[in-house]
mmCIF file of C-alpha atoms and ligand atoms in Angstrom:
data_model
loop_
_atom_site.group_PDB
_atom_site.id
_atom_site.type_symbol
_atom_site.label_atom_id
_atom_site.label_comp_id
_atom_site.label_asym_id
_atom_site.label_seq_id
_atom_site.Cartn_x
_atom_site.Cartn_y
_atom_site.Cartn_z
ATOM 1 C CA MET Z 1 24.416 67.709 108.651
ATOM 2 C CA SER Z 2 22.950 70.554 110.732
ATOM 3 C CA SER Z 3 19.327 71.222 111.137
ATOM 4 C CA HIS Z 4 20.161 74.709 112.049
ATOM 5 C CA ARG Z 5 18.170 77.212 109.810
ATOM 6 C CA PRO Z 6 19.773 80.736 109.822
ATOM 7 C CA GLU Z 7 17.476 83.638 110.651
ATOM 8 C CA THR Z 8 16.541 85.589 107.531
ATOM 9 C CA VAL Z 9 17.333 88.883 109.219
ATOM 10 C CA ARG Z 10 20.803 88.914 110.901
ATOM 11 C CA ARG Z 11 21.019 91.129 113.942
ATOM 12 C CA LEU Z 12 23.781 93.775 114.024
ATOM 13 C CA ALA Z 13 26.571 92.603 116.167
ATOM 14 C CA ALA Z 14 29.423 94.222 117.972
ATOM 15 C CA PRO Z 15 31.837 94.418 115.047
ATOM 16 C CA ASP Z 16 29.206 96.177 112.963
ATOM 17 C CA ILE Z 17 28.818 98.839 115.613
ATOM 18 C CA THR Z 18 32.606 99.326 115.989
ATOM 19 C CA ALA Z 19 32.908 99.641 112.218
ATOM 20 C CA ARG Z 20 30.648 102.703 112.266
ATOM 21 C CA LYS Z 21 33.289 104.763 114.187
ATOM 22 C CA GLY Z 22 33.410 108.262 112.558
ATOM 23 C CA ALA Z 23 31.384 107.195 109.629
ATOM 24 C CA VAL Z 24 27.576 106.368 110.091
ATOM 25 C CA PRO Z 25 25.957 107.790 113.257
ATOM 26 C CA ILE Z 26 24.751 104.950 115.518
ATOM 27 C CA VAL Z 27 21.145 105.137 116.715
ATOM 28 C CA CYS Z 28 20.326 103.639 120.072
ATOM 29 C CA LEU Z 29 17.257 103.819 122.419
ATOM 30 C CA THR Z 30 16.348 101.944 125.553
ATOM 31 C CA ALA Z 31 13.771 99.186 125.485
ATOM 32 C CA TYR Z 32 12.336 97.153 128.365
ATOM 33 C CA THR Z 33 9.266 95.430 126.819
ATOM 34 C CA ALA Z 34 8.489 93.324 123.893
ATOM 35 C CA PRO Z 35 5.851 95.613 122.059
ATOM 36 C CA MET Z 36 8.263 98.632 122.494
ATOM 37 C CA ALA Z 37 11.161 96.663 121.173
ATOM 38 C CA GLU Z 38 9.079 95.662 118.166
ATOM 39 C CA LEU Z 39 8.180 99.410 117.474
ATOM 40 C CA LEU Z 40 11.931 100.544 117.813
ATOM 41 C CA ASP Z 41 13.628 97.644 116.049
ATOM 42 C CA ALA Z 42 13.276 98.956 112.572
ATOM 43 C CA HIS Z 43 14.710 102.265 113.345
ATOM 44 C CA CYS Z 44 17.356 101.641 115.737
ATOM 45 C CA ASP Z 45 20.948 99.969 115.408
ATOM 46 C CA VAL Z 46 21.176 99.052 119.180
ATOM 47 C CA LEU Z 47 18.478 98.571 121.760
ATOM 48 C CA LEU Z 48 19.697 98.920 125.297
ATOM 49 C CA VAL Z 49 17.953 97.020 128.057
ATOM 50 C CA GLY Z 50 19.028 99.700 130.416
ATOM 51 C CA ASP Z 51 19.070 99.398 134.123
ATOM 52 C CA SER Z 52 17.017 102.666 134.079
ATOM 53 C CA VAL Z 53 14.173 100.220 133.769
ATOM 54 C CA GLY Z 54 14.189 100.309 137.521
ATOM 55 C CA MET Z 55 13.311 103.943 137.555
ATOM 56 C CA VAL Z 56 11.278 104.124 134.407
ATOM 57 C CA VAL Z 57 9.103 100.915 134.766
ATOM 58 C CA HIS Z 58 9.450 100.026 138.482
ATOM 59 C CA GLY Z 59 9.433 103.448 140.037
ATOM 60 C CA LEU Z 60 12.647 103.072 141.947
ATOM 61 C CA PRO Z 61 14.492 106.284 143.017
ATOM 62 C CA ASN Z 62 17.657 105.186 141.216
ATOM 63 C CA THR Z 63 19.285 102.250 139.527
ATOM 64 C CA VAL Z 64 20.885 100.792 142.735
ATOM 65 C CA GLY Z 65 18.078 98.419 143.584
ATOM 66 C CA VAL Z 66 18.001 96.821 140.128
ATOM 67 C CA THR Z 67 18.529 93.023 140.131
ATOM 68 C CA MET Z 68 19.863 90.385 137.831
ATOM 69 C CA GLU Z 69 16.335 88.831 137.724
ATOM 70 C CA MET Z 70 14.822 92.156 136.489
ATOM 71 C CA MET Z 71 17.393 92.532 133.862
ATOM 72 C CA ILE Z 72 16.828 88.933 132.670
ATOM 73 C CA LEU Z 73 13.042 89.293 132.377
ATOM 74 C CA HIS Z 74 13.261 92.573 130.553
ATOM 75 C CA GLY Z 75 16.057 91.349 128.320
ATOM 76 C CA GLN Z 76 14.031 88.252 127.393
ATOM 77 C CA ALA Z 77 11.123 90.513 126.485
ATOM 78 C CA VAL Z 78 13.137 92.836 124.317
ATOM 79 C CA MET Z 79 14.695 89.842 122.508
ATOM 80 C CA ARG Z 80 11.367 88.412 121.705
ATOM 81 C CA GLY Z 81 10.084 91.794 120.349
ATOM 82 C CA SER Z 82 13.052 92.590 118.120
ATOM 83 C CA LYS Z 83 14.781 90.874 115.300
ATOM 84 C CA ALA Z 84 17.306 93.255 113.616
ATOM 85 C CA ALA Z 85 18.816 95.527 116.170
ATOM 86 C CA MET Z 86 21.696 94.606 118.394
ATOM 87 C CA VAL Z 87 20.482 94.002 122.000
ATOM 88 C CA VAL Z 88 22.846 95.145 124.818
ATOM 89 C CA ILE Z 89 21.774 94.537 128.368
ATOM 90 C CA ASP Z 90 23.099 96.450 131.445
ATOM 91 C CA MET Z 91 24.818 94.640 134.144
ATOM 92 C CA PRO Z 92 23.074 95.809 137.298
ATOM 93 C CA PHE Z 93 24.851 97.391 140.275
ATOM 94 C CA GLY Z 94 26.833 94.823 142.343
ATOM 95 C CA SER Z 95 26.944 92.122 139.492
ATOM 96 C CA TYR Z 96 30.350 93.008 138.238
ATOM 97 C CA GLU Z 97 32.452 95.226 140.425
ATOM 98 C CA GLY Z 98 33.469 92.583 142.948
ATOM 99 C CA SER Z 99 35.814 90.582 140.731
ATOM 100 C CA PRO Z 100 36.450 89.760 137.005
ATOM 101 C CA GLU Z 101 35.245 86.161 137.679
ATOM 102 C CA THR Z 102 31.929 87.232 139.339
ATOM 103 C CA ALA Z 103 31.394 89.721 136.456
ATOM 104 C CA TYR Z 104 32.070 87.033 133.877
ATOM 105 C CA ALA Z 105 29.797 84.608 135.401
ATOM 106 C CA ASN Z 106 26.945 87.197 135.586
ATOM 107 C CA ALA Z 107 27.574 88.416 131.949
ATOM 108 C CA ILE Z 108 27.383 84.813 130.792
ATOM 109 C CA ARG Z 109 24.030 84.214 132.686
ATOM 110 C CA LEU Z 110 22.541 87.411 131.194
ATOM 111 C CA MET Z 111 23.672 86.545 127.708
ATOM 112 C CA LYS Z 112 22.534 82.925 127.958
ATOM 113 C CA GLU Z 113 19.176 83.468 129.648
ATOM 114 C CA THR Z 114 18.127 86.384 127.494
ATOM 115 C CA GLY Z 115 20.045 85.872 124.060
ATOM 116 C CA ALA Z 116 21.329 89.492 124.221
ATOM 117 C CA GLN Z 117 24.534 89.923 122.206
ATOM 118 C CA ALA Z 118 26.556 92.135 124.704
ATOM 119 C CA VAL Z 119 26.484 93.606 128.161
ATOM 120 C CA LYS Z 120 27.095 97.220 129.308
ATOM 121 C CA VAL Z 121 29.190 98.180 132.470
ATOM 122 C CA GLU Z 122 29.651 101.448 134.025
ATOM 123 C CA SER Z 123 33.357 101.626 133.581
ATOM 124 C CA GLY Z 124 34.895 103.521 136.445
ATOM 125 C CA PRO Z 125 38.536 103.315 137.544
ATOM 126 C CA ALA Z 126 38.334 99.701 138.886
ATOM 127 C CA VAL Z 127 36.559 98.165 135.975
ATOM 128 C CA ALA Z 128 39.039 98.160 132.936
ATOM 129 C CA GLY Z 129 40.609 94.874 134.143
ATOM 130 C CA THR Z 130 37.180 93.228 134.194
ATOM 131 C CA VAL Z 131 36.239 94.507 130.656
ATOM 132 C CA ASP Z 132 39.548 92.941 129.465
ATOM 133 C CA TYR Z 133 38.774 89.700 131.240
ATOM 134 C CA MET Z 134 35.310 89.364 129.837
ATOM 135 C CA VAL Z 135 36.145 90.408 126.203
ATOM 136 C CA LYS Z 136 39.045 87.971 126.138
ATOM 137 C CA ARG Z 137 36.507 85.090 127.132
ATOM 138 C CA GLY Z 138 33.942 85.952 124.397
ATOM 139 C CA VAL Z 139 31.769 88.621 126.046
ATOM 140 C CA PRO Z 140 31.179 91.862 124.015
ATOM 141 C CA VAL Z 141 31.283 94.724 126.398
ATOM 142 C CA MET Z 142 29.947 98.375 126.112
ATOM 143 C CA GLY Z 143 31.445 100.820 128.536
ATOM 144 C CA HIS Z 144 29.944 103.814 130.054
ATOM 145 C CA VAL Z 145 31.893 106.760 131.495
ATOM 146 C CA GLY Z 146 31.077 110.323 132.618
ATOM 147 C CA LEU Z 147 27.908 110.501 134.749
ATOM 148 C CA ARG Z 148 27.478 106.956 135.900
ATOM 149 C CA PRO Z 149 24.016 106.554 137.350
ATOM 150 C CA GLN Z 150 24.987 103.492 139.573
ATOM 151 C CA SER Z 151 27.428 105.906 141.500
ATOM 152 C CA VAL Z 152 24.502 108.093 142.377
ATOM 153 C CA LEU Z 153 24.863 107.208 146.282
ATOM 154 C CA VAL Z 154 28.638 108.132 146.257
ATOM 155 C CA ASP Z 155 28.047 111.281 144.019
ATOM 156 C CA GLY Z 156 24.984 112.445 146.004
ATOM 157 C CA GLY Z 157 22.757 112.827 142.855
ATOM 158 C CA PHE Z 158 22.769 112.673 139.091
ATOM 159 C CA LYS Z 159 25.130 115.398 138.423
ATOM 160 C CA ALA Z 160 26.890 116.412 135.063
ATOM 161 C CA LYS Z 161 30.543 115.512 135.003
ATOM 162 C CA GLY Z 162 33.836 117.035 133.992
ATOM 163 C CA LYS Z 163 33.463 120.498 135.150
ATOM 164 C CA GLY Z 164 37.010 120.755 136.599
ATOM 165 C CA ALA Z 165 40.284 119.861 134.689
ATOM 166 C CA GLU Z 166 41.145 116.916 137.108
ATOM 167 C CA GLU Z 167 37.711 115.261 136.562
ATOM 168 C CA ARG Z 168 38.016 115.737 132.824
ATOM 169 C CA ARG Z 169 41.341 114.130 132.797
ATOM 170 C CA ARG Z 170 40.046 111.260 134.793
ATOM 171 C CA ILE Z 171 36.932 110.748 132.513
ATOM 172 C CA LEU Z 172 39.150 110.829 129.509
ATOM 173 C CA GLU Z 173 41.499 108.242 131.092
ATOM 174 C CA GLU Z 174 38.572 105.931 132.040
ATOM 175 C CA ALA Z 175 37.257 106.117 128.592
ATOM 176 C CA ARG Z 176 40.795 105.314 127.171
ATOM 177 C CA ALA Z 177 41.258 102.402 129.554
ATOM 178 C CA THR Z 178 37.821 101.030 128.607
ATOM 179 C CA ALA Z 179 38.420 101.014 124.980
ATOM 180 C CA ASP Z 180 41.949 99.715 125.350
ATOM 181 C CA ALA Z 181 40.470 96.851 127.398
ATOM 182 C CA GLY Z 182 38.468 95.960 124.390
ATOM 183 C CA ALA Z 183 35.001 97.598 124.663
ATOM 184 C CA PHE Z 184 33.339 97.689 121.293
ATOM 185 C CA ALA Z 185 31.724 101.018 122.196
ATOM 186 C CA VAL Z 186 31.460 103.475 125.071
ATOM 187 C CA VAL Z 187 28.592 105.413 126.262
ATOM 188 C CA VAL Z 188 29.391 108.882 127.388
ATOM 189 C CA GLU Z 189 26.877 110.592 129.772
ATOM 190 C CA GLY Z 190 26.348 113.981 131.162
ATOM 191 C CA VAL Z 191 29.615 115.745 129.980
ATOM 192 C CA ALA Z 192 30.248 119.123 128.230
ATOM 193 C CA GLU Z 193 30.755 119.052 124.452
ATOM 194 C CA GLY Z 194 34.493 119.728 124.504
ATOM 195 C CA LEU Z 195 35.132 116.535 126.691
ATOM 196 C CA ALA Z 196 32.866 114.382 124.588
ATOM 197 C CA ARG Z 197 34.747 115.467 121.383
ATOM 198 C CA GLU Z 198 38.032 114.861 123.062
ATOM 199 C CA ILE Z 199 37.087 111.279 124.063
ATOM 200 C CA THR Z 200 35.535 110.573 120.630
ATOM 201 C CA GLU Z 201 38.890 111.647 119.048
ATOM 202 C CA ALA Z 202 41.077 109.787 121.630
ATOM 203 C CA ILE Z 203 39.420 106.247 121.421
ATOM 204 C CA ALA Z 204 39.284 103.975 118.619
ATOM 205 C CA VAL Z 205 35.790 102.668 119.193
ATOM 206 C CA PRO Z 206 32.498 104.625 118.866
ATOM 207 C CA THR Z 207 31.176 107.006 121.569
ATOM 208 C CA ILE Z 208 27.525 106.887 122.153
ATOM 209 C CA GLY Z 209 26.415 110.149 123.644
ATOM 210 C CA ILE Z 210 23.454 110.906 126.268
ATOM 211 C CA GLY Z 211 23.612 114.520 127.377
ATOM 212 C CA ALA Z 212 27.093 114.808 125.841
ATOM 213 C CA SER Z 213 26.376 116.740 122.470
ATOM 214 C CA ALA Z 214 26.568 115.775 118.797
ATOM 215 C CA GLY Z 215 30.301 115.368 119.079
ATOM 216 C CA CYS Z 216 29.758 111.564 119.785
ATOM 217 C CA ASP Z 217 29.640 108.857 117.029
ATOM 218 C CA GLY Z 218 26.050 107.921 118.108
ATOM 219 C CA GLN Z 219 23.169 108.887 120.501
ATOM 220 C CA ILE Z 220 21.077 107.141 123.007
ATOM 221 C CA LEU Z 221 18.069 108.359 124.988
ATOM 222 C CA VAL Z 222 15.672 106.729 127.348
ATOM 223 C CA THR Z 223 12.808 105.995 125.075
ATOM 224 C CA ASP Z 224 10.058 106.979 127.633
ATOM 225 C CA ASP Z 225 11.768 110.493 127.941
ATOM 226 C CA MET Z 226 11.897 111.262 124.273
ATOM 227 C CA LEU Z 227 8.234 110.081 123.859
ATOM 228 C CA GLY Z 228 7.135 112.589 126.420
ATOM 229 C CA LEU Z 229 5.778 110.031 129.036
ATOM 230 C CA PHE Z 230 6.983 111.979 132.012
ATOM 231 C CA ASP Z 231 6.024 115.321 133.402
ATOM 232 C CA TRP Z 232 9.532 116.283 133.636
ATOM 233 C CA THR Z 233 12.164 116.406 130.750
ATOM 234 C CA PRO Z 234 15.934 116.639 131.576
ATOM 235 C CA LYS Z 235 17.666 119.463 129.569
ATOM 236 C CA PHE Z 236 19.544 116.983 127.106
ATOM 237 C CA VAL Z 237 16.383 115.308 125.883
ATOM 238 C CA ARG Z 238 14.341 116.385 122.831
ATOM 239 C CA ARG Z 239 10.622 115.426 123.216
ATOM 240 C CA TYR Z 240 9.528 113.920 119.885
ATOM 241 C CA ALA Z 241 5.873 113.207 121.126
ATOM 242 C CA ASP Z 242 3.691 114.008 124.027
ATOM 243 C CA LEU Z 243 2.508 110.518 124.902
ATOM 244 C CA ARG Z 244 1.770 111.645 128.421
ATOM 245 C CA GLY Z 245 -0.755 114.008 127.092
ATOM 246 C CA GLU Z 246 -2.100 111.621 124.515
ATOM 247 C CA ILE Z 247 -2.618 108.906 127.173
ATOM 248 C CA GLY Z 248 -4.359 111.354 129.571
ATOM 249 C CA LYS Z 249 -6.808 112.409 126.833
ATOM 250 C CA ALA Z 250 -7.450 108.794 125.906
ATOM 251 C CA VAL Z 251 -8.011 107.550 129.382
ATOM 252 C CA ALA Z 252 -10.276 110.559 130.146
ATOM 253 C CA GLY Z 253 -12.314 109.826 127.076
ATOM 254 C CA TYR Z 254 -12.612 106.217 128.162
ATOM 255 C CA ALA Z 255 -13.660 107.129 131.793
ATOM 256 C CA GLU Z 256 -16.356 109.624 130.523
ATOM 257 C CA ASP Z 257 -17.832 106.949 128.125
ATOM 258 C CA VAL Z 258 -18.002 104.277 130.655
ATOM 259 C CA ARG Z 259 -19.646 106.638 133.260
ATOM 260 C CA ALA Z 260 -22.052 107.750 130.642
ATOM 261 C CA ARG Z 261 -22.744 104.249 129.545
ATOM 262 C CA ARG Z 262 -21.649 104.962 125.921
ATOM 263 C CA PHE Z 263 -18.908 102.322 126.108
ATOM 264 C CA PRO Z 264 -19.325 99.506 124.953
ATOM 265 C CA GLY Z 265 -21.497 100.345 121.951
ATOM 266 C CA PRO Z 266 -23.294 97.972 119.749
ATOM 267 C CA ALA Z 267 -20.231 97.424 117.585
ATOM 268 C CA GLU Z 268 -18.153 96.448 120.479
ATOM 269 C CA ILE Z 269 -20.238 93.494 121.971
ATOM 270 C CA TYR Z 270 -20.571 89.868 120.980
ATOM 271 C CA PHE Z 271 -23.984 88.510 119.988
ATOM 272 C CA ALA Z 272 -25.142 84.999 121.095
ATOM 273 C CA LYS Z 273 -25.868 82.726 118.180
ATOM 274 C CA ALA Z 274 -29.551 82.014 117.794
ATOM 275 C CA GLY Z 275 -30.505 78.389 118.847
HETATM 276 O O1 LIG S 301 20.317 102.461 131.938
HETATM 277 C C1 LIG S 301 20.194 103.246 130.980
HETATM 278 O O2 LIG S 301 19.174 103.430 130.299
HETATM 279 C C2 LIG S 301 21.519 103.693 130.388
HETATM 280 C C3 LIG S 301 21.370 104.719 129.213
HETATM 281 C C4 LIG S 301 20.597 105.851 129.461
HETATM 282 C C5 LIG S 301 22.687 104.953 128.687
HETATM 283 O O3 LIG S 301 22.539 103.446 130.867
#
């Protein structure tokens, strides 16, 4: 007899996402906090606890300084706020490149301590063997090719990839190796449409594009970018809201009211009980 009571809403899992290949577009956004995860959950297939959290939330210049502890705290928050979307958590720089064994131990820690259903790794030339090692031991892995933000210090900036024939060939090869190693999906970032389509045709699992055209099987954006929370928007982002403007207006209104002693008003205070 088991006392286990199944959840009424089953989260999407890696095989559900893989099965969408070439059929139903996959909707993904980043999430770092419980309230935002709650808002996104009903609309997204995948919530990615991206290591972009380091830049978006913690003000770091890039993702290199992101730690396991940061990913675990944000992963736990996103799991608490969501119930239907699949939650994928980024493995931070330095947590998986050294050896398959270290990668596996860190992936297990991320999954056990957060409850996330999969990890994502930036799958450069040295990582396919690690993806294979982890998948064979029960860790669903999402790959990430093209512009790999964790390589920013080697690349000298966040630069679109695949401009020359040799680099295009290499990225296609990395995507193939990642998929062949058992990844359930592959993020393709910052490449031209032709290469994105070529990768999408070449691999058996879905491609999730970011700055990589509609030629991919799904799309992902950094939520704060598409909500217009920053004063700068990358070329590939569509701003679906201007939350920066809205927040500016709201905070200016609050500041004016406090300074003019208009806030709080009679409806916004507690009254002491008589006697
Ligand atoms: O860290 C991140 O947010 C990402 C996505 C933008 C793909 O890797």
